[in-house]
Coordinates of C-alpha atoms (C1' of nucleotides) in Angstrom, one line a residue:
Chain A
M1 CA 2.1 38.0 19.4
F2 CA 3.4 39.8 16.3
I3 CA 6.7 40.8 17.7
W4 CA 8.7 40.4 14.5
E5 CA 6.2 42.5 12.6
D6 CA 6.5 45.3 15.1
F7 CA 10.2 45.4 14.6
R8 CA 9.7 45.4 10.9
K9 CA 7.2 48.3 11.2
H10 CA 9.7 50.2 13.2
A11 CA 12.4 49.8 10.5
S12 CA 9.9 51.0 7.9
E13 CA 9.2 54.1 10.0
L14 CA 12.9 54.8 10.3
L15 CA 13.2 54.7 6.5
K16 CA 10.1 56.8 6.1
K17 CA 11.8 59.6 7.9
E18 CA 14.4 59.4 5.1
G19 CA 11.7 59.8 2.6
I20 CA 11.4 56.1 1.6
T21 CA 8.0 54.3 1.8
T22 CA 8.4 50.6 1.4
E23 CA 7.9 47.1 2.9
I24 CA 11.1 45.9 4.5
Q25 CA 12.1 42.4 3.8
D26 CA 13.9 39.9 6.0
A27 CA 17.6 39.7 5.5
R28 CA 19.8 36.7 5.2
E29 CA 21.0 35.8 8.6
E30 CA 24.6 36.6 8.1
Y31 CA 23.8 40.2 7.0
G32 CA 21.3 41.3 9.6
D33 CA 17.6 41.0 10.4
F34 CA 15.9 43.3 7.9
T35 CA 17.2 44.7 4.7
Y36 CA 16.3 47.3 2.2
P37 CA 17.8 46.9 -1.3
T38 CA 18.4 50.3 -2.9
F39 CA 18.6 49.2 -6.6
T40 CA 15.3 50.9 -7.5
L41 CA 16.4 54.3 -6.2
A42 CA 19.5 54.4 -8.4
K43 CA 17.8 56.1 -11.4
E44 CA 15.9 58.6 -9.3
Y45 CA 18.9 59.6 -7.1
K46 CA 21.4 59.4 -10.0
K47 CA 23.8 57.6 -7.6
S48 CA 25.0 54.0 -7.4
P49 CA 22.9 51.7 -5.2
A50 CA 25.9 51.3 -2.9
E51 CA 26.3 55.0 -2.4
I52 CA 22.6 55.3 -1.6
A53 CA 22.8 52.5 0.9
G54 CA 25.8 54.1 2.5
D55 CA 24.1 57.4 2.9
L56 CA 21.0 55.9 4.3
A57 CA 22.8 53.8 6.8
S58 CA 24.9 56.6 8.1
S59 CA 21.9 58.9 8.5
I60 CA 19.7 56.5 10.5
E61 CA 20.7 56.4 14.2
P62 CA 20.6 53.3 16.3
D63 CA 17.8 53.2 18.9
N64 CA 16.1 50.9 21.3
F65 CA 14.9 48.6 18.5
F66 CA 18.0 48.4 16.3
S67 CA 21.6 48.5 17.6
K68 CA 23.2 48.8 14.2
I69 CA 22.1 50.0 10.8
E70 CA 24.8 49.4 8.2
A71 CA 25.3 49.3 4.5
I72 CA 26.8 46.3 2.8
G73 CA 27.0 47.0 -0.9
P74 CA 23.7 48.1 -2.2
Y75 CA 21.8 46.9 0.9
V76 CA 20.8 48.7 4.1
N77 CA 20.8 46.2 6.9
F78 CA 19.1 46.5 10.2
H79 CA 20.3 44.7 13.3
I80 CA 17.9 44.1 16.1
R81 CA 19.0 45.1 19.6
S82 CA 19.1 41.8 21.3
S83 CA 18.4 43.0 24.9
T84 CA 15.1 44.6 23.7
L85 CA 14.2 41.5 21.7
A86 CA 15.0 39.2 24.7
K87 CA 12.8 41.0 27.1
W88 CA 10.0 41.4 24.7
V89 CA 10.0 37.7 23.6
I90 CA 10.4 36.2 27.0
D91 CA 7.8 38.4 28.7
T92 CA 5.4 37.7 25.9
Y93 CA 5.6 33.9 26.1
L94 CA 5.8 33.8 29.9
S95 CA 2.5 35.6 30.1
D96 CA -0.7 33.7 29.7
D97 CA -2.1 36.3 27.3
L98 CA -0.8 36.3 23.8
K99 CA -3.0 39.4 23.1
I100 CA -4.9 37.9 20.1
P101 CA -7.6 40.1 18.6
S102 CA -11.1 38.7 18.1
R103 CA -11.9 38.3 14.5
G104 CA -15.4 36.9 14.3
K105 CA -16.9 33.6 13.2
I106 CA -15.8 31.2 10.5
I107 CA -16.9 27.7 9.5
V108 CA -14.4 25.2 8.4
E109 CA -15.8 22.1 6.6
H110 CA -13.4 19.2 6.2
T111 CA -13.2 15.5 5.7
S112 CA -16.9 14.9 4.8
A113 CA -15.9 11.5 3.5
N114 CA -18.7 9.4 2.2
P115 CA -19.7 7.1 5.0
T116 CA -19.2 3.9 3.1
G117 CA -16.3 2.4 4.9
P118 CA -13.3 3.1 7.2
L119 CA -11.2 6.2 6.7
H120 CA -8.2 5.6 4.6
I121 CA -5.0 7.6 4.6
G122 CA -5.9 9.5 1.4
R123 CA -9.0 11.0 3.1
T124 CA -7.0 11.6 6.2
R125 CA -5.0 14.2 4.4
N126 CA -8.2 16.2 4.2
S127 CA -8.9 15.7 7.9
I128 CA -5.4 16.7 9.0
I129 CA -5.1 19.7 6.8
G130 CA -8.6 20.8 7.8
D131 CA -8.2 20.3 11.5
T132 CA -4.8 22.1 11.5
M133 CA -6.2 25.0 9.5
A134 CA -9.1 25.2 12.0
R135 CA -6.6 25.3 14.9
I136 CA -4.5 28.0 13.2
L137 CA -7.6 30.1 12.5
K138 CA -8.5 29.8 16.2
R139 CA -5.0 30.9 17.1
Y140 CA -5.4 33.9 14.9
G141 CA -8.5 35.0 16.7
Y142 CA -11.4 33.4 14.8
D143 CA -14.3 31.8 16.5
V144 CA -14.2 28.5 14.5
E145 CA -17.0 26.1 13.9
V146 CA -15.9 22.8 12.4
H147 CA -18.3 20.9 10.2
Y148 CA -18.6 17.4 8.6
F149 CA -21.1 17.3 5.8
V150 CA -22.5 13.8 5.9
N151 CA -23.5 12.3 2.6
D152 CA -26.5 10.2 3.5
V153 CA -28.3 10.9 0.2
G154 CA -27.5 9.8 -3.3
K155 CA -26.2 6.9 -5.3
Q156 CA -23.4 5.9 -3.0
V157 CA -25.7 5.5 -0.1
A158 CA -28.4 3.8 -2.2
T159 CA -25.7 1.3 -3.3
L160 CA -24.6 0.7 0.3
L161 CA -28.2 0.1 1.4
W162 CA -28.8 -2.2 -1.6
G163 CA -25.7 -4.2 -0.6
I164 CA -26.7 -4.5 3.0
L165 CA -30.3 -5.5 2.2
Y166 CA -29.7 -8.1 -0.5
L167 CA -26.1 -9.4 0.1
K168 CA -26.3 -10.3 3.7
E169 CA -24.0 -13.1 4.3
N170 CA -21.0 -13.7 6.6
D171 CA -22.1 -10.7 8.6
D172 CA -19.7 -10.1 11.5
E173 CA -21.5 -8.1 14.2
S174 CA -18.3 -7.9 16.2
L175 CA -16.7 -5.5 13.7
R176 CA -17.0 -1.8 14.1
G177 CA -19.6 -0.3 11.8
D178 CA -17.2 1.1 9.2
Y179 CA -15.4 -2.2 8.8
R180 CA -18.5 -4.3 9.0
F181 CA -20.5 -2.6 6.3
V182 CA -17.8 -1.7 3.9
R183 CA -17.9 -5.3 2.8
Y184 CA -21.4 -5.0 1.4
Y185 CA -20.5 -1.7 -0.3
Q186 CA -17.5 -3.3 -2.1
K187 CA -19.4 -6.4 -3.0
A188 CA -22.3 -4.3 -4.4
Y189 CA -19.9 -2.5 -6.7
K190 CA -18.5 -5.8 -7.9
I191 CA -21.9 -7.1 -8.7
L192 CA -23.0 -3.9 -10.5
E193 CA -19.9 -4.2 -12.7
K194 CA -21.0 -7.6 -13.9
H195 CA -24.7 -6.9 -13.9
P196 CA -25.4 -3.2 -14.9
E197 CA -29.1 -4.0 -15.1
K198 CA -29.2 -4.1 -11.3
E199 CA -28.7 -0.3 -11.5
M200 CA -32.4 -0.1 -11.8
E201 CA -32.9 -1.5 -8.3
I202 CA -30.6 1.2 -6.9
Q203 CA -32.4 3.9 -8.7
E204 CA -35.6 2.6 -7.2
I205 CA -34.2 2.7 -3.7
L206 CA -33.0 6.2 -4.3
K207 CA -36.4 7.4 -5.4
R208 CA -38.2 5.8 -2.5
Y209 CA -35.6 7.2 -0.1
E210 CA -35.9 10.7 -1.3
S211 CA -39.7 10.7 -1.4
G212 CA -39.5 10.1 2.3
D213 CA -39.9 6.3 2.6
S214 CA -39.6 5.9 6.4
V215 CA -38.3 2.4 6.4
L216 CA -35.4 3.3 4.1
R217 CA -34.8 6.5 6.0
D218 CA -34.4 4.6 9.2
L219 CA -32.1 2.1 7.7
A220 CA -29.9 4.7 6.1
K221 CA -29.8 6.6 9.4
K222 CA -28.8 3.5 11.2
Y223 CA -26.1 2.1 8.8
V224 CA -24.7 5.5 7.8
G225 CA -24.7 6.4 11.4
D226 CA -22.8 3.3 12.4
I227 CA -20.2 3.8 9.7
L228 CA -19.9 7.5 10.6
K229 CA -19.3 6.6 14.2
G230 CA -16.4 4.4 13.1
I231 CA -14.9 7.2 11.1
E232 CA -15.4 9.5 14.0
E233 CA -13.6 7.0 16.3
S234 CA -10.6 6.9 13.9
L235 CA -10.4 10.6 13.8
K236 CA -10.5 10.9 17.5
R237 CA -7.4 8.9 17.6
L238 CA -5.8 11.7 15.6
N239 CA -7.1 14.3 18.0
I240 CA -9.7 15.5 15.5
H241 CA -13.2 16.5 16.5
F242 CA -16.2 18.2 14.9
D243 CA -18.6 20.8 16.3
R244 CA -21.4 19.8 14.0
F245 CA -22.4 17.0 11.6
V246 CA -24.7 18.2 9.0
W247 CA -26.7 15.5 7.3
E248 CA -27.4 16.0 3.6
S249 CA -30.9 14.6 4.0
S250 CA -31.8 17.3 6.4
L251 CA -31.2 19.9 3.7
I252 CA -33.4 18.4 1.0
P253 CA -36.4 20.7 1.9
L254 CA -34.1 23.7 1.6
A255 CA -32.6 22.3 -1.6
K256 CA -36.0 22.2 -3.1
E257 CA -36.4 25.9 -2.6
I258 CA -33.2 26.7 -4.4
P259 CA -34.5 26.6 -8.0
Q260 CA -37.0 29.4 -7.4
M261 CA -34.2 31.5 -5.9
L262 CA -32.3 30.9 -9.2
E263 CA -35.2 31.6 -11.4
G264 CA -34.2 32.5 -15.0
Y265 CA -31.0 30.5 -14.8
I266 CA -32.6 27.1 -14.8
S267 CA -33.3 24.9 -17.9
E268 CA -35.0 21.6 -18.4
E269 CA -33.8 18.7 -20.5
N270 CA -35.8 15.4 -20.8
G271 CA -37.4 16.1 -17.5
A272 CA -34.1 16.8 -15.7
Y273 CA -33.2 20.3 -14.6
Y274 CA -29.9 22.0 -14.7
L275 CA -28.3 25.4 -14.0
D276 CA -27.4 27.2 -17.2
M277 CA -23.9 28.3 -16.4
K278 CA -23.6 30.4 -19.5
K279 CA -26.5 32.6 -18.3
I280 CA -24.7 33.4 -15.0
G281 CA -21.4 34.0 -16.7
F282 CA -19.5 30.9 -15.6
E283 CA -16.7 29.3 -17.6
G284 CA -15.6 25.7 -17.4
K285 CA -18.8 23.8 -17.8
D286 CA -22.2 24.8 -19.2
K287 CA -24.6 22.6 -17.3
F288 CA -24.7 21.7 -13.7
Y289 CA -27.6 19.3 -13.1
L290 CA -29.9 19.9 -10.1
Y291 CA -32.5 17.2 -10.5
R292 CA -32.6 13.9 -12.2
K293 CA -35.5 13.2 -14.5
D294 CA -37.1 11.0 -11.9
G295 CA -37.2 14.1 -9.6
T296 CA -34.5 13.1 -7.2
T297 CA -31.9 15.8 -6.2
L298 CA -28.3 15.8 -7.1
Y299 CA -25.2 16.6 -5.1
F300 CA -24.7 20.0 -6.7
L301 CA -28.1 21.2 -5.6
R302 CA -27.7 19.8 -2.0
D303 CA -24.3 21.4 -1.7
I304 CA -25.8 24.8 -2.7
A305 CA -28.4 24.3 0.0
Y306 CA -25.7 23.4 2.5
H307 CA -23.6 26.5 1.7
L308 CA -26.7 28.7 1.8
W309 CA -27.7 27.3 5.2
K310 CA -24.1 27.8 6.5
S311 CA -24.0 31.4 5.3
K312 CA -26.9 32.1 7.8
I313 CA -24.7 31.0 10.6
S314 CA -21.5 32.6 9.5
K315 CA -20.5 35.0 6.7
N316 CA -17.0 33.3 6.5
M317 CA -16.6 29.8 5.3
I318 CA -13.7 27.6 4.3
D319 CA -14.1 24.2 2.6
V320 CA -11.2 21.8 2.6
L321 CA -11.5 19.8 -0.6
G322 CA -9.6 17.4 -2.8
E323 CA -8.4 18.7 -6.1
D324 CA -11.1 16.8 -7.9
H325 CA -13.6 19.3 -6.5
K326 CA -12.1 22.4 -8.0
L327 CA -14.6 22.9 -10.8
H328 CA -17.5 22.0 -8.5
F329 CA -16.4 24.5 -5.9
K330 CA -15.9 27.2 -8.5
A331 CA -19.5 26.7 -9.5
I332 CA -20.8 26.6 -5.9
R333 CA -19.0 29.9 -5.2
K334 CA -20.5 31.5 -8.3
V335 CA -24.0 30.5 -7.2
M336 CA -23.3 31.8 -3.7
E337 CA -22.4 35.1 -5.1
I338 CA -25.9 35.3 -6.4
L339 CA -27.7 33.9 -3.4
E340 CA -25.7 35.5 -0.7
P341 CA -23.3 38.2 -2.0
D342 CA -22.1 39.2 1.5
C343 CA -20.5 36.0 2.4
T344 CA -16.9 35.0 1.7
L345 CA -16.4 31.4 0.7
D346 CA -12.9 30.0 0.3
A347 CA -11.5 26.6 -0.5
L348 CA -8.3 24.9 0.6
F349 CA -7.4 22.3 -2.0
Y350 CA -5.1 19.4 -1.6
S351 CA -3.7 16.8 -4.0
F352 CA -4.5 13.2 -3.6
V353 CA -2.4 10.7 -1.7
R354 CA -1.5 7.7 -3.9
L355 CA -0.1 4.3 -3.1
P356 CA 3.1 3.3 -4.8
E357 CA 0.9 0.8 -6.8
G358 CA -1.7 3.5 -7.7
K359 CA -4.8 5.2 -6.6
M360 CA -6.6 4.5 -3.4
S361 CA -10.2 3.4 -3.5
T362 CA -12.6 2.3 -0.9
R363 CA -14.7 0.5 -3.5
K364 CA -11.9 -1.6 -4.7
G365 CA -10.5 -2.1 -1.2
Q366 CA -7.2 -0.7 -2.3
A367 CA -6.3 1.6 0.6
V368 CA -4.2 1.9 3.7
Y369 CA -6.6 2.5 6.6
L370 CA -5.8 5.2 9.2
D371 CA -6.3 2.7 12.0
D372 CA -3.7 0.3 10.7
L373 CA -1.2 3.1 10.3
L374 CA -1.8 4.4 13.9
K375 CA -1.4 0.9 15.2
E376 CA 1.8 0.2 13.3
G377 CA 3.1 3.5 14.6
E378 CA 2.3 2.7 18.1
S379 CA 4.1 -0.6 18.0
R380 CA 7.2 1.0 16.5
V381 CA 7.2 3.5 19.4
M382 CA 6.9 0.7 22.0
E383 CA 9.9 -0.9 20.4
I384 CA 11.9 2.2 21.1
L385 CA 10.6 2.6 24.6
K386 CA 12.0 -0.9 25.5
T387 CA 15.1 0.9 26.7
R388 CA 13.1 3.2 29.0
T389 CA 12.1 2.4 32.6
Y390 CA 8.6 4.1 32.4
P391 CA 5.6 2.2 33.7
Q392 CA 3.7 0.2 31.0
S393 CA 0.7 2.5 31.1
E394 CA 2.9 5.6 30.5
K395 CA 4.6 3.8 27.6
E396 CA 1.3 3.1 26.0
S397 CA 0.2 6.7 26.4
I398 CA 3.4 7.9 24.9
A399 CA 3.1 5.5 22.0
K400 CA -0.3 6.8 21.1
K401 CA 0.8 10.4 21.3
V402 CA 4.0 9.9 19.3
S403 CA 2.3 7.8 16.6
R404 CA -0.5 10.2 15.9
S405 CA 1.7 13.2 16.0
A406 CA 4.2 11.6 13.6
I407 CA 1.4 11.0 11.1
R408 CA -0.2 14.4 11.5
F409 CA 3.2 16.1 11.1
H410 CA 4.1 14.1 8.1
I411 CA 0.9 15.0 6.3
V412 CA 0.8 18.7 7.2
N413 CA 4.5 19.3 6.7
M414 CA 4.0 19.1 2.9
Q415 CA 2.7 21.8 0.7
E416 CA -1.0 21.1 0.3
D417 CA -1.1 21.0 -3.5
K418 CA 1.8 18.7 -3.9
P419 CA 1.0 15.2 -4.9
M420 CA 1.9 12.7 -2.3
I421 CA 2.9 9.0 -2.5
F422 CA 2.2 7.2 0.7
R423 CA 5.1 5.2 2.1
W424 CA 5.0 3.5 5.5
E425 CA 8.6 4.4 6.3
K426 CA 8.1 8.1 5.6
A427 CA 4.8 8.4 7.4
L428 CA 6.2 6.8 10.5
S429 CA 9.5 8.5 10.5
F430 CA 10.6 9.4 14.0
D431 CA 13.8 11.3 13.2
G432 CA 14.9 14.3 11.3
E433 CA 12.1 16.5 10.1
S434 CA 9.3 14.7 12.0
G435 CA 6.7 15.0 14.7
P436 CA 8.6 13.1 17.3
F437 CA 11.7 15.4 16.8
I438 CA 9.5 18.3 17.8
Q439 CA 8.0 16.5 20.7
Y440 CA 11.4 15.4 21.8
T441 CA 12.6 19.0 21.9
Y442 CA 9.7 20.0 24.1
A443 CA 10.5 17.1 26.4
R444 CA 14.1 18.3 26.6
A445 CA 13.1 21.8 27.6
S446 CA 10.8 20.2 30.2
G447 CA 13.7 18.1 31.5
I448 CA 15.8 21.2 32.1
L449 CA 13.1 23.0 34.0
R450 CA 12.3 19.9 36.0
K451 CA 15.8 19.4 37.1
S452 CA 16.8 23.0 37.6
E453 CA 15.4 23.0 41.2
V454 CA 15.3 26.8 41.2
D455 CA 12.3 29.1 41.2
L456 CA 12.2 31.4 38.3
N457 CA 12.4 35.0 39.5
T458 CA 13.9 38.0 37.9
Y459 CA 16.2 37.6 34.9
N460 CA 18.5 40.0 33.1
P461 CA 18.0 40.0 29.4
E462 CA 21.4 41.7 28.9
T463 CA 23.0 38.4 29.8
L464 CA 21.5 36.6 26.8
T465 CA 24.3 37.2 24.3
H466 CA 25.2 33.8 23.0
P467 CA 24.6 33.5 19.2
E468 CA 22.4 30.5 19.7
E469 CA 20.4 32.3 22.3
I470 CA 19.9 35.3 20.0
K471 CA 18.9 33.0 17.0
L472 CA 16.4 31.2 19.2
L473 CA 14.9 34.5 20.4
K474 CA 14.5 35.8 16.8
L475 CA 12.7 32.6 15.7
M476 CA 10.5 32.8 18.7
A477 CA 9.6 36.4 17.7
K478 CA 8.3 35.1 14.4
Y479 CA 5.4 33.0 15.7
G480 CA 2.8 35.6 15.0
T481 CA 4.1 36.2 11.5
V482 CA 3.9 32.6 10.7
I483 CA 0.3 32.3 12.0
M484 CA -0.7 35.3 10.0
K485 CA 0.9 34.1 6.8
S486 CA -0.6 30.7 7.3
V487 CA -4.1 32.1 7.6
N488 CA -3.8 34.6 4.8
A489 CA -2.4 32.0 2.4
R490 CA -4.6 29.2 3.8
E491 CA -1.4 27.1 4.1
P492 CA -1.1 25.2 7.3
H493 CA 2.1 23.6 6.2
L494 CA 3.9 26.9 7.0
L495 CA 3.3 26.3 10.7
A496 CA 4.8 22.8 10.4
K497 CA 7.9 24.2 8.9
Y498 CA 8.1 26.8 11.6
A499 CA 7.7 24.1 14.3
Y500 CA 10.7 22.2 12.9
D501 CA 12.9 25.3 12.6
L502 CA 12.0 26.3 16.1
A503 CA 12.8 22.9 17.6
S504 CA 15.9 22.6 15.6
Q505 CA 17.2 25.9 16.9
F506 CA 16.4 24.9 20.4
N507 CA 18.6 21.9 19.9
Q508 CA 21.5 24.1 18.8
F509 CA 21.0 26.2 22.0
Y510 CA 20.8 23.0 24.1
R511 CA 24.1 21.9 22.6
D512 CA 26.0 25.1 23.2
C513 CA 24.4 26.7 26.2
P514 CA 24.3 24.7 29.5
V515 CA 21.6 25.9 31.8
I516 CA 21.7 24.1 35.1
T517 CA 25.4 24.3 35.5
A518 CA 25.7 28.0 34.4
D519 CA 26.6 30.9 36.7
D520 CA 23.7 32.3 38.7
D521 CA 22.7 35.3 36.6
I522 CA 23.1 33.4 33.3
K523 CA 21.3 30.5 34.7
Q524 CA 18.3 32.7 35.6
S525 CA 18.0 34.3 32.2
R526 CA 18.5 30.9 30.4
L527 CA 15.8 29.4 32.6
A528 CA 13.5 32.2 31.7
L529 CA 14.3 31.6 28.0
V530 CA 13.7 27.9 28.3
K531 CA 10.4 28.4 30.1
A532 CA 9.3 30.9 27.5
F533 CA 10.4 28.5 24.7
K534 CA 8.5 25.6 26.4
N535 CA 5.3 27.7 26.5
L536 CA 5.7 28.7 22.9
M537 CA 6.7 25.2 21.6
G538 CA 3.7 23.8 23.5
D539 CA 1.4 26.2 21.9
V540 CA 2.8 25.4 18.4
I541 CA 2.5 21.7 19.1
E542 CA -1.1 22.1 20.1
T543 CA -1.9 24.3 17.2
L544 CA -0.6 21.5 15.0
G545 CA -2.9 19.1 16.9
M546 CA 0.0 17.1 18.2
D547 CA 0.6 16.1 21.8
K548 CA 3.2 17.7 24.1
M549 CA 4.9 15.5 26.6
E550 CA 7.1 16.2 29.6
K551 CA 9.0 12.9 29.0
M552 CA 9.2 10.5 26.2
Chain F
rG1 C1' -8.9 18.2 -27.1
rG2 C1' -10.0 22.3 -23.2
rG3 C1' -9.2 23.9 -17.9
rC4 C1' -6.6 23.6 -13.2
rG5 C1' -2.3 21.9 -10.4
rC6 C1' 2.6 19.7 -9.8
rG7 C1' 8.0 18.9 -11.8
rU8 C1' 14.2 21.5 -7.1
rG9 C1' 21.0 16.6 -5.6
rG10 C1' 20.1 8.8 -5.2
rC11 C1' 15.0 9.6 -2.5
rC12 C1' 11.5 13.3 0.0
rU13 C1' 11.0 18.5 0.5
rA14 C1' 11.3 24.6 1.5
rG15 C1' 11.6 28.9 -1.2
rC16 C1' 7.6 30.7 -6.3
rC17 C1' 2.1 34.9 -4.7
rU18 C1' 5.2 40.3 -3.1
rG19 C1' 12.2 38.9 -8.5
rG20 C1' 17.6 40.6 -5.2
rA21 C1' 23.4 39.1 -1.6
rC22 C1' 26.7 31.8 -2.3
rA23 C1' 18.9 27.5 -3.7
rG24 C1' 17.5 26.1 2.7
rG25 C1' 16.0 21.3 5.3
rG26 C1' 15.4 16.1 5.9
rC27 C1' 16.3 10.8 4.5
rG28 C1' 20.4 7.8 2.7
rC29 C1' 25.7 7.1 2.6
rU30 C1' 30.9 8.1 5.1
rG31 C1' 33.4 9.6 9.5
rG32 C1' 33.1 11.9 14.7
rC33 C1' 30.3 13.2 19.7
rC34 C1' 26.7 9.8 25.5
rU35 C1' 31.2 9.6 33.6
rU36 C1' 28.1 16.6 31.5
rC37 C1' 20.1 19.4 31.2
rU38 C1' 16.8 12.2 27.6
rA39 C1' 21.7 10.1 21.4
rA40 C1' 13.8 10.1 19.0
rG41 C1' 19.8 14.5 19.7
rU42 C1' 24.3 16.7 17.5
rC43 C1' 28.9 17.9 14.3
rA44 C1' 31.7 17.2 9.7
rG45 C1' 31.7 15.3 4.8
rU46 C1' 28.9 13.5 0.3
rG47 C1' 25.7 15.1 -3.4
rG48 C1' 21.9 20.3 -7.5
rU49 C1' 21.9 21.8 -15.7
rC50 C1' 15.9 24.5 -9.7
rG51 C1' 11.8 19.5 -16.3
rC52 C1' 13.4 21.8 -21.4
rG53 C1' 13.7 26.2 -24.7
rG54 C1' 12.9 31.4 -25.4
rG55 C1' 11.7 36.4 -23.4
rU56 C1' 11.4 40.7 -19.6
rU57 C1' 15.0 42.8 -16.0
rC58 C1' 20.8 45.9 -13.4
rA59 C1' 19.1 40.9 -11.3
rA60 C1' 14.9 34.9 -12.7
rA61 C1' 13.9 28.6 -9.0
rU62 C1' 10.6 33.0 -8.5
rC63 C1' 7.4 37.1 -13.7
rC64 C1' 5.7 36.2 -19.3
rC65 C1' 5.4 32.8 -23.7
rG66 C1' 6.1 27.9 -26.0
rC67 C1' 7.1 22.8 -25.3
rC68 C1' 7.7 18.0 -22.4
rG69 C1' 6.3 14.6 -18.3
rC70 C1' 2.8 13.4 -14.3
rG71 C1' -1.9 14.1 -11.6
rC72 C1' -7.0 15.9 -11.3
rC73 C1' -11.5 17.7 -13.7
rC74 C1' -14.7 18.4 -18.1
rG75 C1' -21.4 12.5 -15.3
rC76 C1' -29.1 13.1 -14.8
rC77 C1' -21.7 10.1 -9.5
rA78 C1' -20.2 12.5 -5.0

RNA sequence: GGGCGCGUGGCCUAGCCUGGACAGGGCGCUGGCCUUCUAAGUCAGUGGUCGCGGGUUCAAAUCCCGCCGCGCCCGCCA
């Protein structure tokens, strides 16, 4: 799995024999595979960097890993022996076992969108980043449990209930829950803007609800459940699933135990209680309120309860959160250090998606819904498929797979903390740096294997000498490195970049290296390469949560 | 006002953590490549004061300081 890193380690060992202990960096392609710049040694050795590099290069002998070690100016460059590389890479990906170590349990919480309406594309950035991160962690060896924290307590839900209870008109039962009930939520907010005094009624609902009013509880469970089901349906279309939905209301009993665990840090003000952040050495905000003066709980308290509860299941946790949660999260983490010092809690933050005309908002109804985007994507794919002779059902299946993969790739291909402005044309781009480009490349590899009509038997790695073959092999060797970096930095976009590079390189190979018409020995080794590539590309595609297809 | 993040060719973007060899891609535009493994592909060309100004260094898109622009947060909302 970590082929490239094993080569790197070997280069380090060779240098170590010369008395140099250092990390070796990747070289620019035209100079070699790994490089060691000698500038820093100049003072100590009292020689020019170029001289030092020359001496080092001539004293390190080529071996099974490196065929050439040469100095270019002040750099010592290592060249990988391609026959060793070819055999290693191909055998690795032809085998079913990528030899991934087991790394224990981790909980990834993502999406957790308030169940007040259909999922819009802004929230979807959370889902896609979270789901991809979870898949990458799994690939790295973690036992991942994916959570959705369901907000069925608090003001938003009380507002939703108020809307449904008092504004019933033009109800359309044929609509899916999220589309059906969001109308009341939006209308409720409009009314509250004009009549702030109605706020009292909402407070009353909230209070009754939290004190355990069974009628309200049942209603909330029903409506929130219906909306959540809708959101879940939308996410299924993107290939996103959860292991567990944790309802906030279920944590209220635990939440009420938190204050005594934090005794000495809590203060009271007009009947409301807050955590005194100065006392626990927190900077950024002094008071985080736990209880309203009417005794109802606040999100901060319930979120502490949720994290405490999670930490009993797993010591490792990652939350995928919008950038608006940075301060909140910092405080939660601080509290967790007190309550459960053994656990590690990390966050993966992302910037908001905006529309060209401004912010997205469920309340104001200004948003692009995920379902609409998927639908539009599918119809654009069907348009392209007009020239194909596949059966209709296959076309529809392809359309779904291409559409959702295009959207997933578009979102995860961008660095998480970069602001994003949503544009239909870009989200549904099918060429260049896009999801379909990657799927298409996989289909091409499949096509070659399908038409080769030869069984794969032994191959000779020595025959893989074409520059495009070597470049492809090197990229294939880097999969483990990319997964590792992506996990350590919590940056799923690195894998998307890798997927593109890998696919792009396969297309260069495809252009210059015919497989089916090649001479027998070359054909065998190229088939082995294509098969190994297909396995790897398929694994990358699935780790990105996209769909692989034999034909498209 | 304070804190955090972002600022790379007409547009979108990688690289920034761990400073090194001419800043990679994609879209667009111009011109090529389908009797040959799917042209959702590919080749060539076009286009960049890496927001601005200082500093550190043999070397800065990358590190430090100060500005400017944009976003987010600073609620008894979530």
